[in-house]
Amino acid sequence: MNYERILQSQQAFFKSGATLPVPFRKEALSLLEGAVQSRRAEIEAALSRDLGKSRQEADMTEISLVLEEIRFARRWLKSWSRAKKARTPLSHWPGRQWTRPIPYGSVLILSPWNYPFQLCMSPLVSALAAGNCAVVKPSELAGHTAQAICALLGEVFPPEYVSVCLGEADTAAALTALPFDKIFFTGSGVVGKKVLTAAAKNLTPVTLELGGKCPCIIDSSADLQAAARRIMWGKILNCGQTCVAPDYVLVHRSVKDVFVRQCRAAAEALLGVNPLASPDYGRIVDKAHYQRLLRLLEGCRVLFGREADPRTLQLSPTLVDDPPLDLPVMQEEIFGPILPVLPFDTLDQAVQIVLKNPHPLAAYFFAADKKVLAAMQNAFSYGGCCINDTVLQLASPYLPFGGVGESGMGQSHGRYGFLTFSHQQGIYHRLGRWEPDLRYPPYTAQKFSWMEKYLRLY
């Protein structure tokens, strides 16, 4: 496949102005919605084959989120696309100022394997809503879903508008070397650095959605039953292969034993006494990731779980008791159904453990005491958080989603995704022929005095 020719055809199509009118964008979103609806069963089957997702989980965490993103963008697109009036300073009078969002041009979307449909299509929705052309490269590790995406988009859009490039790491490397107008990458920090390095050669702006070790902090005032149920749900979702999954739990020492018992009860209530047999529980994406998770358990004291099946690549939800901070399970992002539980005596002790890792993509705080919650929220930096719940901040079109530091840069979802794929253009319009003479030479002392007075007015 000639990737350079694809980019050139998209650049020509964009320059024609075809993607700029709001009605064109809304029609594109409507066509995309209809295609997703008509191919729903095919997408569900692909997600089942790639990750063992049940129909319900595939719909809840992937398909429905994409459909909601489409409908939300279509509903608000006219408002988002309007020029916005800006205040005009006295030094620019007589005149007026405004801003307007304009599309970048042709954008590249590199998506991961853990939510292979949702994390490919959601940024595509934002890119099309903003008026761009797009090339998408789905993950090769979720090959059935990648094929489904290719068939769906190929049916709806011409390649000069939306194109799908299938392939492995060399395909992604070849694409990132091209002078796209914007790159949106979701995946690991290691690959994200490679994408950023390649993009720098063309001065291409990049949005990175990465990950990190997302902590849960549980105060003694928390509702432990609710906390355990919500944390275990966040951990078993997609078998723990979620960038915002709870990565480890810091729980007040006085309630640790009760919390662990509640976690065991919650896991059995959600998946039964034999979780590997549950139709609602998925699997690890491939053998390499499965073996990596087993290695993370080496040297750990298991509280419950650790049932494993190498034939199905399944590992049951597994709680680990107070592992040393230098073990790999506390150094690496787990990205699986393993959950270390560590006690603390003071909030500062918990915060110091969190600060040993880079800024997380998400943080989860559980407490009934409002002062404790306020202290938790301000204790360290993170991309976003949930209070007394997990993961749900990811699913709201009204909230920005994105990391900070090593967990990413830039934002997505709803209006924030639209802005990510738009350049904010500032415009000044001089009105009439009259203008103050202050800016023109010769610069006399009197002019300088008047200029100082202008500046004080700001």
Coordinates of C-alpha atoms in Angstrom, one line a residue:
M1 CA 0.0 0.0 0.0
N2 CA 1.3 3.4 -1.0
Y3 CA 0.8 5.4 2.2
E4 CA 2.2 8.6 0.7
R5 CA -0.3 8.5 -2.1
I6 CA -3.1 8.1 0.4
L7 CA -2.0 11.2 2.2
Q8 CA -1.7 13.2 -1.0
S9 CA -5.2 12.2 -2.1
Q10 CA -6.6 13.2 1.3
Q11 CA -4.7 16.5 1.2
A12 CA -6.2 17.3 -2.2
F13 CA -9.7 16.4 -1.0
F14 CA -9.3 18.6 2.0
K15 CA -8.0 21.5 0.0
S16 CA -11.2 21.2 -2.2
G17 CA -13.2 22.5 0.8
A18 CA -15.6 19.6 0.7
T19 CA -15.2 18.7 4.4
L20 CA -15.7 22.3 5.7
P21 CA -19.5 22.8 5.7
V22 CA -21.2 21.7 8.9
P23 CA -24.0 19.9 6.9
F24 CA -21.3 17.7 5.2
R25 CA -19.8 16.8 8.6
K26 CA -23.2 16.0 10.2
E27 CA -24.1 13.8 7.2
A28 CA -20.8 11.9 7.6
L29 CA -21.5 11.3 11.2
S30 CA -25.0 10.1 10.4
L31 CA -23.6 7.6 7.8
L32 CA -21.1 6.4 10.3
E33 CA -23.8 5.8 12.9
G34 CA -25.9 3.9 10.5
A35 CA -23.0 1.7 9.5
V36 CA -22.1 0.9 13.1
Q37 CA -25.8 0.0 13.8
S38 CA -26.0 -2.3 10.8
R39 CA -22.8 -4.1 11.6
R40 CA -23.3 -4.3 15.3
A41 CA -23.4 -8.2 15.4
E42 CA -20.2 -8.3 13.3
I43 CA -18.4 -6.0 15.6
E44 CA -19.5 -7.9 18.7
A45 CA -18.3 -11.2 17.1
A46 CA -14.9 -9.7 16.3
L47 CA -14.5 -8.4 19.9
S48 CA -15.4 -11.8 21.2
R49 CA -12.8 -13.5 19.0
D50 CA -10.1 -11.0 19.9
L51 CA -10.6 -10.5 23.6
G52 CA -13.3 -12.9 24.7
K53 CA -15.7 -10.0 25.4
S54 CA -19.3 -10.9 26.0
R55 CA -22.0 -9.3 23.9
Q56 CA -23.0 -7.1 26.8
E57 CA -19.5 -5.9 27.6
A58 CA -18.8 -5.3 23.9
D59 CA -21.9 -3.2 23.7
M60 CA -21.4 -1.3 27.0
T61 CA -17.7 -0.5 26.7
E62 CA -17.2 -0.1 23.0
I63 CA -20.2 0.1 20.6
S64 CA -22.6 2.2 22.7
L65 CA -19.8 4.6 23.7
V66 CA -19.1 5.2 20.0
L67 CA -22.7 5.7 19.1
E68 CA -23.1 8.1 22.0
E69 CA -20.0 10.0 20.8
I70 CA -21.5 10.3 17.3
R71 CA -24.9 11.5 18.6
F72 CA -23.3 14.0 21.0
A73 CA -21.1 15.5 18.3
R74 CA -23.9 15.7 15.8
R75 CA -26.1 17.4 18.3
W76 CA -23.6 20.1 19.3
L77 CA -21.5 20.4 16.1
K78 CA -23.2 23.6 14.9
S79 CA -22.5 25.3 18.2
W80 CA -18.9 24.1 18.4
S81 CA -18.2 25.3 14.9
R82 CA -19.4 28.8 15.4
A83 CA -17.0 31.7 15.6
K84 CA -16.7 33.1 19.1
K85 CA -16.5 36.8 19.8
A86 CA -13.4 37.9 21.7
R87 CA -13.0 41.1 23.7
T88 CA -11.3 43.9 21.8
P89 CA -8.7 46.0 23.8
L90 CA -8.8 49.8 23.6
S91 CA -5.5 49.8 21.7
H92 CA -7.2 47.9 18.8
W93 CA -10.2 50.2 18.6
P94 CA -12.0 50.7 16.3
G95 CA -12.1 47.0 15.5
R96 CA -13.4 43.7 16.6
Q97 CA -12.0 40.3 17.3
W98 CA -13.1 36.7 17.3
T99 CA -11.9 33.1 17.2
R100 CA -13.0 30.2 15.1
P101 CA -12.1 26.5 15.0
I102 CA -10.7 25.3 11.7
P103 CA -9.7 21.7 10.9
Y104 CA -6.0 20.6 10.6
G105 CA -6.4 18.7 7.4
S106 CA -5.4 15.1 7.2
V107 CA -5.0 13.4 10.5
L108 CA -3.5 10.0 11.6
I109 CA -5.2 7.9 14.3
L110 CA -3.2 5.0 15.8
S111 CA -5.4 2.9 18.1
P112 CA -4.6 0.1 20.6
W113 CA -5.8 -3.5 21.0
N114 CA -7.5 -3.3 24.4
Y115 CA -10.6 -1.4 23.3
P116 CA -10.0 -1.8 19.6
F117 CA -13.3 -0.5 18.3
Q118 CA -14.0 2.3 20.7
L119 CA -10.5 3.7 20.9
C120 CA -10.3 3.8 17.1
M121 CA -13.7 5.1 16.3
S122 CA -14.2 7.7 19.1
P123 CA -11.2 9.9 18.0
L124 CA -12.4 9.4 14.4
V125 CA -15.7 10.9 15.3
S126 CA -14.0 13.9 16.7
A127 CA -11.7 14.2 13.7
L128 CA -14.6 14.1 11.2
A129 CA -16.7 16.5 13.4
A130 CA -13.9 19.0 13.2
G131 CA -13.8 18.8 9.4
N132 CA -10.7 16.7 8.9
C133 CA -9.8 13.8 6.6
A134 CA -8.4 10.8 8.5
V135 CA -6.2 7.7 8.2
V136 CA -6.8 5.1 10.9
K137 CA -4.4 2.3 11.8
P138 CA -6.1 -0.3 14.1
S139 CA -4.0 -2.6 16.2
E140 CA -2.8 -5.8 14.6
L141 CA -3.2 -7.6 18.0
A142 CA -7.0 -7.3 17.6
G143 CA -7.0 -8.4 14.0
H144 CA -10.7 -9.5 13.7
T145 CA -11.8 -6.1 15.0
A146 CA -9.3 -4.3 12.7
Q147 CA -10.9 -6.2 9.7
A148 CA -14.4 -5.2 10.9
I149 CA -13.3 -1.6 11.1
C150 CA -11.8 -1.7 7.6
A151 CA -14.9 -3.2 6.1
L152 CA -17.2 -0.7 7.9
L153 CA -15.3 2.4 7.0
G154 CA -14.6 1.2 3.5
E155 CA -18.3 0.8 2.9
V156 CA -19.2 4.3 4.1
F157 CA -16.4 6.6 3.1
P158 CA -14.1 7.0 0.0
P159 CA -10.3 6.6 0.8
E160 CA -9.6 10.2 0.0
Y161 CA -11.8 11.1 3.0
V162 CA -11.3 8.2 5.4
S163 CA -8.8 5.4 4.9
V164 CA -7.8 2.3 6.9
C165 CA -4.3 1.0 6.9
L166 CA -3.8 -2.5 8.3
G167 CA -0.5 -3.9 9.4
E168 CA 2.0 -4.3 12.2
A169 CA 4.6 -2.0 13.8
D170 CA 6.3 -1.3 10.5
T171 CA 3.1 0.1 9.1
A172 CA 2.7 2.5 12.1
A173 CA 6.3 3.6 11.7
A174 CA 5.8 4.3 8.0
L175 CA 2.7 6.3 8.6
T176 CA 4.2 8.4 11.5
A177 CA 7.1 9.3 9.2
L178 CA 4.7 11.1 6.8
P179 CA 3.8 14.8 7.2
F180 CA 0.3 14.4 8.6
D181 CA -1.3 17.6 10.0
K182 CA -2.1 15.9 13.3
I183 CA -1.4 12.5 15.0
F184 CA -3.6 11.0 17.7
F185 CA -2.1 8.0 19.4
T186 CA -3.4 5.7 22.1
G187 CA -1.2 3.1 23.6
S188 CA 1.9 2.5 25.7
G189 CA 4.4 5.2 26.8
V190 CA 7.2 3.3 25.0
V191 CA 5.5 3.5 21.7
G192 CA 4.2 6.9 22.4
K193 CA 7.7 8.3 22.6
K194 CA 8.5 6.7 19.2
V195 CA 5.5 8.4 17.7
L196 CA 6.4 11.7 19.2
T197 CA 10.0 11.4 17.9
A198 CA 8.8 10.6 14.4
A199 CA 6.2 13.4 14.4
A200 CA 8.9 16.0 15.6
K201 CA 10.7 15.6 12.3
N202 CA 7.7 17.0 10.5
L203 CA 6.6 19.4 13.4
T204 CA 3.3 17.5 13.5
P205 CA 1.2 18.2 16.6
V206 CA 0.5 15.0 18.6
T207 CA -2.1 13.9 21.2
L208 CA -1.0 11.0 23.3
E209 CA -3.3 8.9 25.4
L210 CA -1.1 6.6 27.4
G211 CA -1.6 5.0 30.8
G212 CA 0.2 4.5 34.1
K213 CA -0.3 3.0 37.5
C214 CA -3.8 4.3 38.6
P215 CA -4.1 4.3 42.4
C216 CA -7.2 3.8 44.6
I217 CA -7.0 5.4 48.0
I218 CA -9.5 4.2 50.6
D219 CA -10.1 6.1 53.8
S220 CA -11.4 4.5 56.9
S221 CA -14.6 6.5 56.5
A222 CA -15.4 4.9 53.1
D223 CA -18.3 2.6 52.4
L224 CA -16.2 -0.5 52.1
Q225 CA -18.8 -2.8 50.5
A226 CA -19.5 -0.2 47.7
A227 CA -15.8 0.5 47.3
A228 CA -14.9 -3.1 46.9
R229 CA -17.7 -3.8 44.4
R230 CA -16.8 -0.8 42.3
I231 CA -13.1 -1.4 42.4
M232 CA -13.5 -5.1 41.5
W233 CA -15.8 -4.2 38.6
G234 CA -13.2 -1.7 37.3
K235 CA -10.5 -4.4 37.6
I236 CA -12.4 -7.3 35.9
L237 CA -13.7 -5.1 33.1
N238 CA -11.9 -6.3 29.9
C239 CA -10.0 -8.6 32.2
G240 CA -8.1 -5.6 33.6
Q241 CA -6.8 -4.5 30.2
T242 CA -8.0 -0.9 30.6
C243 CA -5.7 2.2 30.7
V244 CA -7.7 3.6 33.6
A245 CA -8.2 0.3 35.5
P246 CA -7.4 0.4 39.2
D247 CA -3.7 -0.6 39.3
Y248 CA -3.3 -0.9 43.0
V249 CA -5.2 -0.1 46.2
L250 CA -3.9 1.9 49.2
V251 CA -6.3 1.2 52.1
H252 CA -6.3 2.5 55.7
R253 CA -4.8 -0.2 57.8
S254 CA -7.7 -0.3 60.2
V255 CA -10.1 -1.4 57.5
K256 CA -7.8 -3.4 55.2
D257 CA -9.0 -6.9 56.3
V258 CA -12.7 -5.9 56.0
F259 CA -12.0 -4.5 52.5
V260 CA -10.2 -7.7 51.3
R261 CA -13.2 -9.8 52.5
Q262 CA -15.6 -7.5 50.7
C263 CA -13.4 -7.8 47.5
R264 CA -13.6 -11.5 47.6
A265 CA -17.4 -11.4 48.1
A266 CA -17.7 -8.9 45.2
A267 CA -15.6 -11.0 42.9
E268 CA -17.8 -14.1 43.6
A269 CA -21.0 -12.0 43.2
L270 CA -19.8 -10.7 39.8
L271 CA -18.3 -13.8 38.3
G272 CA -19.2 -16.7 40.5
V273 CA -17.0 -19.1 42.4
N274 CA -15.3 -20.2 39.1
P275 CA -14.6 -16.9 37.3
L276 CA -12.8 -18.6 34.4
A277 CA -16.1 -20.2 33.5
S278 CA -18.1 -17.0 33.6
P279 CA -19.5 -15.9 30.2
D280 CA -19.0 -12.3 31.4
Y281 CA -15.3 -12.6 31.9
G282 CA -12.9 -12.1 29.0
R283 CA -9.3 -13.2 28.4
I284 CA -5.8 -11.8 28.0
V285 CA -5.1 -10.6 24.5
D286 CA -2.2 -13.0 23.7
K287 CA 0.3 -15.5 25.1
A288 CA 3.0 -12.9 25.6
H289 CA 0.8 -10.7 27.8
Y290 CA -0.5 -13.7 29.7
Q291 CA 3.0 -14.9 30.6
R292 CA 4.0 -11.3 31.5
L293 CA 1.1 -11.3 34.1
L294 CA 2.2 -14.6 35.6
R295 CA 5.7 -13.3 35.9
L296 CA 4.4 -10.2 37.8
L297 CA 2.9 -12.6 40.4
E298 CA 6.3 -14.1 41.2
G299 CA 7.4 -13.3 44.7
C300 CA 3.9 -12.0 45.6
R301 CA 1.7 -13.3 48.5
V302 CA -1.7 -14.0 46.9
L303 CA -4.8 -13.2 49.0
F304 CA -7.2 -14.9 46.6
G305 CA -7.5 -15.7 42.9
R306 CA -4.6 -16.8 40.7
E307 CA -6.6 -19.5 38.8
A308 CA -5.1 -19.6 35.4
D309 CA -5.7 -21.4 32.1
P310 CA -3.0 -21.2 29.5
R311 CA -5.3 -22.7 26.9
T312 CA -7.9 -19.9 27.1
L313 CA -5.3 -17.3 28.2
Q314 CA -7.4 -16.5 31.3
L315 CA -6.3 -15.4 34.8
S316 CA -8.9 -14.9 37.5
P317 CA -9.1 -11.7 39.5
T318 CA -6.1 -11.9 41.9
L319 CA -5.5 -9.8 45.0
V320 CA -1.9 -9.5 46.2
D321 CA -1.0 -8.7 49.8
D322 CA 1.3 -5.7 50.5
P323 CA 4.0 -6.3 47.9
P324 CA 7.4 -4.6 48.3
L325 CA 7.5 -1.4 46.2
D326 CA 10.6 -2.7 44.3
L327 CA 8.8 -5.7 42.9
P328 CA 7.8 -5.5 39.2
V329 CA 4.1 -5.6 40.1
M330 CA 4.6 -2.2 41.8
Q331 CA 6.9 -0.8 39.2
E332 CA 5.1 -1.6 35.9
E333 CA 1.6 -0.9 34.8
I334 CA -0.2 -4.2 35.4
F335 CA -2.8 -4.1 32.6
G336 CA -4.4 -7.3 33.8
P337 CA -6.6 -8.7 36.6
I338 CA -4.0 -8.4 39.4
L339 CA -4.6 -6.0 42.2
P340 CA -2.0 -5.2 44.9
V341 CA -3.5 -4.1 48.2
L342 CA -1.2 -2.0 50.5
P343 CA -2.1 -0.6 53.9
F344 CA -1.3 2.9 55.2
D345 CA -1.6 4.7 58.5
T346 CA -1.7 8.3 57.3
L347 CA -2.7 9.9 54.1
D348 CA 0.7 11.2 53.6
Q349 CA 2.1 7.7 53.6
A350 CA -0.2 6.7 50.8
V351 CA 0.6 9.8 48.8
Q352 CA 4.4 9.1 49.1
I353 CA 3.8 5.7 47.6
V354 CA 1.8 7.3 44.7
L355 CA 4.6 9.8 44.1
K356 CA 7.1 7.1 43.5
N357 CA 5.5 6.6 40.1
P358 CA 4.9 9.0 37.2
H359 CA 1.6 11.0 37.1
P360 CA -1.2 8.5 36.6
L361 CA -3.9 8.7 34.0
A362 CA -6.6 8.3 36.6
A363 CA -6.9 8.3 40.4
Y364 CA -9.8 6.9 42.5
F365 CA -10.7 8.3 46.0
F366 CA -13.0 6.6 48.4
A367 CA -14.1 8.4 51.6
A368 CA -17.2 9.8 53.3
D369 CA -15.3 12.5 55.0
K370 CA -15.3 15.6 52.8
K371 CA -12.1 17.1 54.3
V372 CA -10.3 13.8 53.5
L373 CA -11.6 13.8 50.0
A374 CA -10.4 17.4 49.4
A375 CA -7.0 16.4 50.7
M376 CA -6.9 13.4 48.5
Q377 CA -7.8 15.4 45.3
N378 CA -5.1 17.9 45.9
A379 CA -2.3 15.6 47.1
F380 CA -0.8 14.8 43.6
S381 CA -1.3 15.3 39.9
Y382 CA -3.3 12.9 37.7
G383 CA -5.2 13.0 34.4
G384 CA -8.7 12.7 35.9
C385 CA -10.4 11.0 38.8
C386 CA -13.5 9.3 40.2
I387 CA -14.7 9.9 43.7
N388 CA -16.3 6.8 45.3
D389 CA -16.3 4.9 42.0
T390 CA -14.0 3.8 39.2
V391 CA -13.6 4.1 35.4
L392 CA -16.8 6.1 34.8
Q393 CA -15.0 9.4 34.2
L394 CA -13.9 7.8 30.9
A395 CA -17.4 7.4 29.6
S396 CA -18.8 10.9 29.9
P397 CA -18.9 13.0 26.8
Y398 CA -19.1 16.1 29.0
L399 CA -15.7 15.5 30.6
P400 CA -12.3 15.9 29.1
F401 CA -10.2 12.7 29.0
G402 CA -6.5 12.8 28.9
G403 CA -3.3 12.4 30.8
V404 CA -0.6 14.5 32.4
G405 CA 3.1 14.1 32.2
E406 CA 4.0 10.5 31.3
S407 CA 0.3 9.4 31.2
G408 CA -0.2 11.5 28.1
M409 CA -0.9 15.0 26.6
G410 CA -4.0 16.4 25.0
Q411 CA -7.6 15.6 25.6
S412 CA -10.5 13.7 23.9
H413 CA -14.3 13.1 24.1
G414 CA -17.1 15.5 23.2
R415 CA -16.2 19.1 22.7
Y416 CA -12.7 18.5 24.0
G417 CA -12.1 15.9 21.2
F418 CA -13.5 18.4 18.7
L419 CA -11.0 21.0 19.9
T420 CA -8.2 18.5 19.8
F421 CA -8.7 18.1 16.1
S422 CA -9.2 21.9 15.5
H423 CA -6.9 24.8 15.3
Q424 CA -8.2 27.9 17.1
Q425 CA -7.8 30.7 14.7
G426 CA -7.6 34.3 16.1
I427 CA -9.0 37.0 13.8
Y428 CA -8.8 40.8 14.1
H429 CA -10.9 43.1 11.9
R430 CA -10.0 46.8 11.7
L431 CA -13.2 48.9 11.2
G432 CA -13.2 52.2 9.3
R433 CA -10.3 54.4 8.1
W434 CA -9.6 56.2 11.4
E435 CA -6.9 54.8 13.7
P436 CA -4.8 56.2 16.5
D437 CA -1.4 57.6 15.4
L438 CA 0.4 56.2 18.5
R439 CA 1.9 53.1 16.9
Y440 CA 3.6 55.0 14.0
P441 CA 7.0 56.8 14.2
P442 CA 8.2 59.2 15.2
Y443 CA 7.9 58.0 18.8
T444 CA 7.7 61.2 20.8
A445 CA 7.6 61.5 24.6
Q446 CA 3.9 62.4 24.4
K447 CA 3.1 59.3 22.4
F448 CA 5.0 57.2 24.8
S449 CA 3.0 58.7 27.7
W450 CA -0.3 57.9 26.0
M451 CA 0.9 54.4 25.2
E452 CA 1.5 53.8 28.9
K453 CA -2.0 55.0 29.7
Y454 CA -3.4 52.5 27.2
L455 CA -1.5 49.6 28.8
R456 CA -2.7 50.5 32.3
L457 CA -6.3 50.1 31.1
Y458 CA -5.7 46.3 30.6

